[in-house]
mmCIF file of C-alpha atoms in Angstrom:
data_model
loop_
_atom_site.group_PDB
_atom_site.id
_atom_site.type_symbol
_atom_site.label_atom_id
_atom_site.label_comp_id
_atom_site.label_asym_id
_atom_site.label_seq_id
_atom_site.Cartn_x
_atom_site.Cartn_y
_atom_site.Cartn_z
ATOM 1 C CA MET T 1 0.000 0.000 0.000
ATOM 2 C CA SER T 2 1.379 3.441 -0.931
ATOM 3 C CA SER T 3 1.138 5.962 1.885
ATOM 4 C CA VAL T 4 1.300 9.727 1.305
ATOM 5 C CA PRO T 5 2.831 11.668 4.234
ATOM 6 C CA PHE T 6 0.881 14.784 5.217
ATOM 7 C CA THR T 7 0.919 17.601 7.752
ATOM 8 C CA MET T 8 -2.243 18.970 9.340
ATOM 9 C CA VAL T 9 -2.371 22.758 9.809
ATOM 10 C CA GLY T 10 -4.992 23.771 12.352
ATOM 11 C CA ALA T 11 -4.576 20.406 14.042
ATOM 12 C CA ALA T 12 -6.533 21.302 17.180
ATOM 13 C CA GLY T 13 -9.537 22.790 15.385
ATOM 14 C CA ARG T 14 -12.809 20.980 14.750
ATOM 15 C CA MET T 15 -11.915 20.149 11.160
ATOM 16 C CA GLY T 16 -8.265 19.442 11.909
ATOM 17 C CA ARG T 17 -9.087 16.899 14.573
ATOM 18 C CA THR T 18 -11.778 15.273 12.412
ATOM 19 C CA ILE T 19 -9.380 14.951 9.460
ATOM 20 C CA ILE T 20 -6.653 13.455 11.656
ATOM 21 C CA ASP T 21 -9.035 10.931 13.228
ATOM 22 C CA LEU T 22 -10.370 9.873 9.822
ATOM 23 C CA SER T 23 -6.898 9.686 8.267
ATOM 24 C CA TRP T 24 -5.849 6.679 10.361
ATOM 25 C CA SER T 25 -8.100 4.403 8.320
ATOM 26 C CA TYR T 26 -8.786 6.446 5.167
ATOM 27 C CA GLY T 27 -7.953 4.719 1.889
ATOM 28 C CA ALA T 28 -7.162 1.341 3.445
ATOM 29 C CA ALA T 29 -9.750 -0.394 1.270
ATOM 30 C CA ASP T 30 -8.365 0.807 -2.088
ATOM 31 C CA GLY T 31 -4.673 0.617 -1.213
ATOM 32 C CA ARG T 32 -3.744 4.325 -1.240
ATOM 33 C CA SER T 33 -3.697 6.023 2.127
ATOM 34 C CA LEU T 34 -2.329 9.047 3.946
ATOM 35 C CA ARG T 35 0.080 9.051 6.872
ATOM 36 C CA LEU T 36 0.217 11.908 9.368
ATOM 37 C CA VAL T 37 3.792 13.125 9.909
ATOM 38 C CA GLY T 38 3.244 16.608 11.361
ATOM 39 C CA ALA T 39 0.706 18.774 13.176
ATOM 40 C CA LEU T 40 0.809 22.571 13.354
ATOM 41 C CA GLU T 41 -1.001 25.067 15.576
ATOM 42 C CA ASN T 42 -0.478 28.721 16.399
ATOM 43 C CA SER T 43 1.838 29.613 19.260
ATOM 44 C CA GLU T 44 -1.033 30.684 21.553
ATOM 45 C CA SER T 45 -2.695 27.263 21.412
ATOM 46 C CA PRO T 46 -2.602 25.367 24.736
ATOM 47 C CA VAL T 47 -2.095 22.055 22.903
ATOM 48 C CA VAL T 48 1.320 22.984 21.458
ATOM 49 C CA GLY T 49 3.818 20.369 22.639
ATOM 50 C CA THR T 50 1.199 17.688 23.266
ATOM 51 C CA ASP T 51 0.934 14.364 21.447
ATOM 52 C CA ILE T 52 -1.563 13.739 18.656
ATOM 53 C CA LEU T 53 -3.351 10.822 20.226
ATOM 54 C CA ARG T 54 -4.834 7.916 18.293
ATOM 55 C CA GLU T 55 -7.731 6.421 20.222
ATOM 56 C CA GLY T 56 -6.100 7.620 23.430
ATOM 57 C CA ALA T 57 -2.682 6.152 22.645
ATOM 58 C CA SER T 58 0.504 8.122 21.977
ATOM 59 C CA THR T 59 1.605 8.454 18.336
ATOM 60 C CA GLY T 60 4.924 10.197 18.912
ATOM 61 C CA ILE T 61 3.716 13.107 16.758
ATOM 62 C CA ARG T 62 3.681 16.300 18.776
ATOM 63 C CA ILE T 63 1.780 19.444 17.884
ATOM 64 C CA THR T 64 4.215 22.255 17.138
ATOM 65 C CA ASP T 65 4.032 25.950 16.337
ATOM 66 C CA GLN T 66 7.086 25.735 14.064
ATOM 67 C CA ALA T 67 6.018 25.401 10.424
ATOM 68 C CA SER T 68 9.343 24.172 9.085
ATOM 69 C CA SER T 69 9.577 21.256 11.516
ATOM 70 C CA ALA T 70 5.878 20.400 11.138
ATOM 71 C CA LEU T 71 6.315 20.081 7.362
ATOM 72 C CA GLU T 72 9.429 17.925 7.584
ATOM 73 C CA GLY T 73 8.884 14.851 5.409
ATOM 74 C CA ALA T 74 5.389 15.876 4.256
ATOM 75 C CA ALA T 75 4.375 15.560 0.608
ATOM 76 C CA VAL T 76 1.185 17.547 1.147
ATOM 77 C CA VAL T 77 -0.255 19.960 3.699
ATOM 78 C CA ILE T 78 -3.945 20.063 4.612
ATOM 79 C CA ASP T 79 -4.762 23.521 5.954
ATOM 80 C CA PHE T 80 -7.860 24.545 7.913
ATOM 81 C CA SER T 81 -6.705 27.623 9.798
ATOM 82 C CA LYS T 82 -6.880 31.382 9.188
ATOM 83 C CA PRO T 83 -6.037 33.311 5.994
ATOM 84 C CA GLU T 84 -2.904 34.906 7.459
ATOM 85 C CA ASN T 85 -1.683 31.503 8.690
ATOM 86 C CA THR T 86 -2.393 29.909 5.312
ATOM 87 C CA LEU T 87 -0.294 32.521 3.527
ATOM 88 C CA ALA T 88 2.593 31.993 5.950
ATOM 89 C CA ILE T 89 2.404 28.222 5.403
ATOM 90 C CA SER T 90 2.264 28.682 1.626
ATOM 91 C CA ARG T 91 5.645 30.399 1.735
ATOM 92 C CA VAL T 92 7.171 27.425 3.568
ATOM 93 C CA CYS T 93 5.475 25.030 1.148
ATOM 94 C CA ARG T 94 6.970 26.908 -1.809
ATOM 95 C CA GLU T 95 10.434 26.511 -0.306
ATOM 96 C CA LYS T 96 9.947 22.808 0.368
ATOM 97 C CA LYS T 97 7.958 22.124 -2.849
ATOM 98 C CA THR T 98 5.091 20.723 -0.777
ATOM 99 C CA ALA T 99 1.579 20.485 -2.235
ATOM 100 C CA MET T 100 -1.314 22.142 -0.409
ATOM 101 C CA VAL T 101 -4.996 21.504 0.234
ATOM 102 C CA VAL T 102 -6.602 24.701 1.534
ATOM 103 C CA GLY T 103 -9.978 24.572 3.269
ATOM 104 C CA THR T 104 -9.511 27.914 5.013
ATOM 105 C CA THR T 105 -12.122 30.544 4.130
ATOM 106 C CA GLY T 106 -12.377 34.321 4.474
ATOM 107 C CA PHE T 107 -9.566 35.334 2.106
ATOM 108 C CA SER T 108 -9.462 38.910 0.868
ATOM 109 C CA GLU T 109 -8.863 39.538 -2.819
ATOM 110 C CA SER T 110 -5.192 40.358 -2.198
ATOM 111 C CA GLN T 111 -4.716 37.250 -0.041
ATOM 112 C CA ARG T 112 -6.292 35.105 -2.724
ATOM 113 C CA LYS T 113 -3.892 36.637 -5.248
ATOM 114 C CA GLN T 114 -0.929 35.647 -3.060
ATOM 115 C CA LEU T 115 -2.136 32.043 -3.060
ATOM 116 C CA GLU T 116 -2.447 32.144 -6.829
ATOM 117 C CA GLU T 117 1.150 33.363 -7.024
ATOM 118 C CA ALA T 118 2.292 30.473 -4.814
ATOM 119 C CA ALA T 119 0.533 28.071 -7.189
ATOM 120 C CA ALA T 120 3.078 28.974 -9.854
ATOM 121 C CA ASP T 121 5.570 26.831 -7.924
ATOM 122 C CA ILE T 122 3.458 24.183 -6.178
ATOM 123 C CA PRO T 123 0.086 22.487 -6.720
ATOM 124 C CA ILE T 124 -2.573 24.085 -4.507
ATOM 125 C CA LEU T 125 -6.145 22.860 -4.228
ATOM 126 C CA ILE T 126 -8.450 25.399 -2.637
ATOM 127 C CA SER T 127 -12.130 24.946 -1.909
ATOM 128 C CA PRO T 128 -14.488 26.593 0.600
ATOM 129 C CA ASN T 129 -16.118 23.195 1.055
ATOM 130 C CA MET T 130 -14.502 19.781 0.510
ATOM 131 C CA SER T 131 -17.758 17.826 0.550
ATOM 132 C CA VAL T 132 -18.460 15.826 -2.598
ATOM 133 C CA GLY T 133 -22.141 16.700 -2.278
ATOM 134 C CA VAL T 134 -21.553 20.438 -1.934
ATOM 135 C CA ASN T 135 -19.313 20.477 -4.985
ATOM 136 C CA LEU T 136 -22.059 18.730 -6.921
ATOM 137 C CA LEU T 137 -24.361 21.482 -5.598
ATOM 138 C CA PHE T 138 -21.989 24.070 -7.118
ATOM 139 C CA PHE T 139 -22.231 22.251 -10.447
ATOM 140 C CA LEU T 140 -26.032 21.917 -10.385
ATOM 141 C CA THR T 141 -26.434 25.549 -9.323
ATOM 142 C CA GLY T 142 -24.402 26.681 -12.326
ATOM 143 C CA LEU T 143 -26.450 24.436 -14.583
ATOM 144 C CA ALA T 144 -29.739 25.849 -13.276
ATOM 145 C CA ALA T 145 -28.525 29.466 -13.320
ATOM 146 C CA ARG T 146 -27.699 29.279 -17.013
ATOM 147 C CA ARG T 147 -31.201 28.089 -17.820
ATOM 148 C CA LEU T 148 -33.304 29.964 -15.257
ATOM 149 C CA ALA T 149 -31.637 33.381 -15.226
ATOM 150 C CA GLU T 150 -34.720 35.048 -16.684
ATOM 151 C CA GLY T 151 -38.054 34.891 -14.903
ATOM 152 C CA TYR T 152 -36.754 33.406 -11.640
ATOM 153 C CA ALA T 153 -35.630 35.127 -8.442
ATOM 154 C CA LEU T 154 -32.300 33.778 -7.174
ATOM 155 C CA GLU T 155 -31.713 33.418 -3.427
ATOM 156 C CA ILE T 156 -29.149 31.671 -1.190
ATOM 157 C CA VAL T 157 -29.670 30.600 2.428
ATOM 158 C CA ASP T 158 -26.722 29.545 4.618
ATOM 159 C CA ILE T 159 -27.231 27.949 8.080
ATOM 160 C CA HIS T 160 -24.427 27.033 10.488
ATOM 161 C CA HIS T 161 -23.776 26.434 14.191
ATOM 162 C CA ARG T 162 -23.495 29.376 16.560
ATOM 163 C CA HIS T 163 -19.684 29.133 16.811
ATOM 164 C CA LYS T 164 -18.999 29.895 13.138
ATOM 165 C CA LYS T 165 -17.072 33.145 12.878
ATOM 166 C CA ASP T 166 -17.591 34.242 9.255
ATOM 167 C CA ALA T 167 -20.833 35.171 7.533
ATOM 168 C CA PRO T 168 -21.864 34.413 4.897
ATOM 169 C CA SER T 169 -20.022 31.104 4.807
ATOM 170 C CA GLY T 170 -17.328 30.479 2.220
ATOM 171 C CA THR T 171 -19.668 27.974 0.611
ATOM 172 C CA ALA T 172 -22.470 30.550 0.335
ATOM 173 C CA LEU T 173 -20.056 33.025 -1.224
ATOM 174 C CA ARG T 174 -18.963 30.408 -3.736
ATOM 175 C CA LEU T 175 -22.618 29.698 -4.574
ATOM 176 C CA LYS T 176 -23.061 33.441 -5.100
ATOM 177 C CA GLU T 177 -20.116 33.455 -7.527
ATOM 178 C CA VAL T 178 -21.633 30.513 -9.410
ATOM 179 C CA LEU T 179 -24.951 32.383 -9.728
ATOM 180 C CA LEU T 180 -23.243 35.591 -10.848
ATOM 181 C CA GLU T 181 -21.394 33.744 -13.577
ATOM 182 C CA GLY T 182 -24.273 31.531 -14.669
ATOM 183 C CA ALA T 183 -26.926 34.265 -14.666
ATOM 184 C CA ASN T 184 -24.592 36.963 -16.038
ATOM 185 C CA ARG T 185 -25.018 39.240 -13.023
ATOM 186 C CA THR T 186 -22.550 41.416 -11.096
ATOM 187 C CA GLU T 187 -21.771 42.057 -7.433
ATOM 188 C CA ASP T 188 -23.936 45.190 -7.676
ATOM 189 C CA ASP T 189 -26.942 42.862 -8.044
ATOM 190 C CA VAL T 190 -26.249 41.125 -4.700
ATOM 191 C CA VAL T 191 -28.027 42.030 -1.456
ATOM 192 C CA TYR T 192 -26.952 40.529 1.877
ATOM 193 C CA GLY T 193 -30.134 40.157 3.904
ATOM 194 C CA ARG T 194 -33.073 42.578 3.807
ATOM 195 C CA HIS T 195 -34.456 44.998 6.344
ATOM 196 C CA GLY T 196 -37.069 47.745 6.412
ATOM 197 C CA LEU T 197 -38.954 49.144 3.442
ATOM 198 C CA THR T 198 -36.929 47.606 0.648
ATOM 199 C CA GLY T 199 -39.512 48.150 -2.063
ATOM 200 C CA GLU T 200 -40.283 45.758 -4.882
ATOM 201 C CA ARG T 201 -37.600 43.176 -5.565
ATOM 202 C CA PRO T 202 -35.454 44.100 -8.613
ATOM 203 C CA PRO T 203 -35.567 41.263 -11.169
ATOM 204 C CA ARG T 204 -31.760 40.908 -11.320
ATOM 205 C CA GLU T 205 -31.266 40.854 -7.559
ATOM 206 C CA ILE T 206 -29.546 37.912 -5.840
ATOM 207 C CA GLY T 207 -30.249 37.578 -2.115
ATOM 208 C CA VAL T 208 -27.768 35.999 0.305
ATOM 209 C CA HIS T 209 -29.041 35.170 3.794
ATOM 210 C CA THR T 210 -27.194 33.897 6.867
ATOM 211 C CA LEU T 211 -28.601 32.051 9.885
ATOM 212 C CA ARG T 212 -26.517 31.008 12.903
ATOM 213 C CA GLY T 213 -27.533 28.824 15.841
ATOM 214 C CA GLY T 214 -27.478 25.447 17.525
ATOM 215 C CA ASP T 215 -25.136 22.736 16.309
ATOM 216 C CA VAL T 216 -25.886 22.835 12.564
ATOM 217 C CA VAL T 217 -22.850 21.430 10.728
ATOM 218 C CA GLY T 218 -23.800 23.206 7.508
ATOM 219 C CA ASP T 219 -26.952 23.672 5.416
ATOM 220 C CA HIS T 220 -27.000 25.499 2.075
ATOM 221 C CA THR T 221 -30.006 26.098 -0.151
ATOM 222 C CA VAL T 222 -30.208 27.844 -3.516
ATOM 223 C CA LEU T 223 -33.724 28.886 -4.509
ATOM 224 C CA PHE T 224 -35.016 29.654 -7.996
ATOM 225 C CA LEU T 225 -38.387 31.322 -7.390
ATOM 226 C CA GLY T 226 -40.672 31.534 -10.404
ATOM 227 C CA GLU T 227 -44.346 32.241 -11.039
ATOM 228 C CA GLY T 228 -46.325 29.196 -9.931
ATOM 229 C CA GLU T 229 -43.259 27.121 -9.018
ATOM 230 C CA ARG T 230 -39.952 27.141 -7.221
ATOM 231 C CA ILE T 231 -36.852 24.978 -7.420
ATOM 232 C CA GLU T 232 -34.739 24.391 -4.309
ATOM 233 C CA LEU T 233 -31.273 22.864 -4.434
ATOM 234 C CA THR T 234 -30.230 21.910 -0.897
ATOM 235 C CA HIS T 235 -27.248 20.254 0.719
ATOM 236 C CA ARG T 236 -27.332 19.357 4.427
ATOM 237 C CA ALA T 237 -24.214 18.128 6.174
ATOM 238 C CA THR T 238 -24.900 16.009 9.250
ATOM 239 C CA SER T 239 -21.280 15.174 10.076
ATOM 240 C CA ARG T 240 -17.914 16.873 9.607
ATOM 241 C CA ASN T 241 -16.667 13.537 8.312
ATOM 242 C CA THR T 242 -18.038 14.425 4.884
ATOM 243 C CA PHE T 243 -15.711 17.462 4.731
ATOM 244 C CA ALA T 244 -12.795 15.506 6.199
ATOM 245 C CA SER T 245 -13.198 12.679 3.700
ATOM 246 C CA GLY T 246 -13.234 15.178 0.846
ATOM 247 C CA ALA T 247 -10.089 16.903 2.149
ATOM 248 C CA LEU T 248 -8.223 13.591 2.316
ATOM 249 C CA ARG T 249 -9.408 12.715 -1.180
ATOM 250 C CA ALA T 250 -8.211 16.133 -2.354
ATOM 251 C CA ALA T 251 -4.791 15.544 -0.767
ATOM 252 C CA LEU T 252 -4.325 12.288 -2.667
ATOM 253 C CA PHE T 253 -5.293 14.104 -5.867
ATOM 254 C CA VAL T 254 -3.211 17.273 -5.565
ATOM 255 C CA VAL T 255 0.011 15.554 -4.526
ATOM 256 C CA ALA T 256 0.150 13.966 -7.987
ATOM 257 C CA GLN T 257 -0.459 17.229 -9.903
ATOM 258 C CA LYS T 258 1.815 19.800 -11.525
ATOM 259 C CA PRO T 259 2.064 23.312 -10.025
ATOM 260 C CA GLY T 260 -1.184 25.199 -10.461
ATOM 261 C CA LEU T 261 -4.453 26.100 -8.792
ATOM 262 C CA TYR T 262 -7.062 23.344 -8.471
ATOM 263 C CA THR T 263 -10.547 22.914 -6.988
ATOM 264 C CA MET T 264 -12.709 19.996 -5.934
ATOM 265 C CA SER T 265 -14.297 20.134 -9.387
ATOM 266 C CA ASP T 266 -10.959 18.875 -10.718
ATOM 267 C CA VAL T 267 -10.931 16.052 -8.170
ATOM 268 C CA LEU T 268 -14.452 15.023 -9.159
ATOM 269 C CA ASP T 269 -13.911 15.707 -12.883
ATOM 270 C CA LEU T 270 -17.105 17.766 -13.034
ATOM 271 C CA GLY T 271 -16.024 20.121 -15.806
ATOM 272 C CA SER T 272 -18.264 23.077 -16.667
ATOM 273 C CA PRO T 273 -22.038 22.952 -16.112
#
């Protein structure tokens, strides 16, 4: 069995821990797996210096705040952290020629541009959502937008747990981009929530709405509201394992690619809608 060594960035976070736990057995059935060799956290994290446990047992892999040592021996990095941390890691990856899977969200335009520049030297796969189902939702949304741009109101609803820090979610923003492209709209047509006397809805408007509460892992719905009918495309995640599995699948894909920028659509071979 071939085993691809990887480093987890954001190892103590919800997604980081889920990915690590799933990685111990991921790919065993088809003979191509991943092997954790490093775990990185920021220097303020109380878990720095502690062992990454596997079912309560020591692994000998200690969480560090030193990027260079965490990446030692890794063929690919899986990053679920913060934009500024991702950019710092990308510089180390460029030096070491290490592939990257980036699940971090909330990048500014300039930060995104820096990642694109790094992709000139290393393969980087970036996606706001690693779920296979969500990426199919992106595809289907684009397909519907191209055919229902006229005569249908376009709306997005994003629901997450109360701890989520960014709003709208990265997935909702990606769905917005898909609608803008498919329906030939611009950012000027987008409204984020509505309040007060808004007047009649402009026909080109795209609404983006955010709900936060409870323990919702992630729900996203795209609505196409027409006269006498409506179409709803919905994805509901009930476990973070779906995102973790997608991230591990992405890591196995990107490590075999040439330098460049990739998405989950490339992993799934979805092409254009």
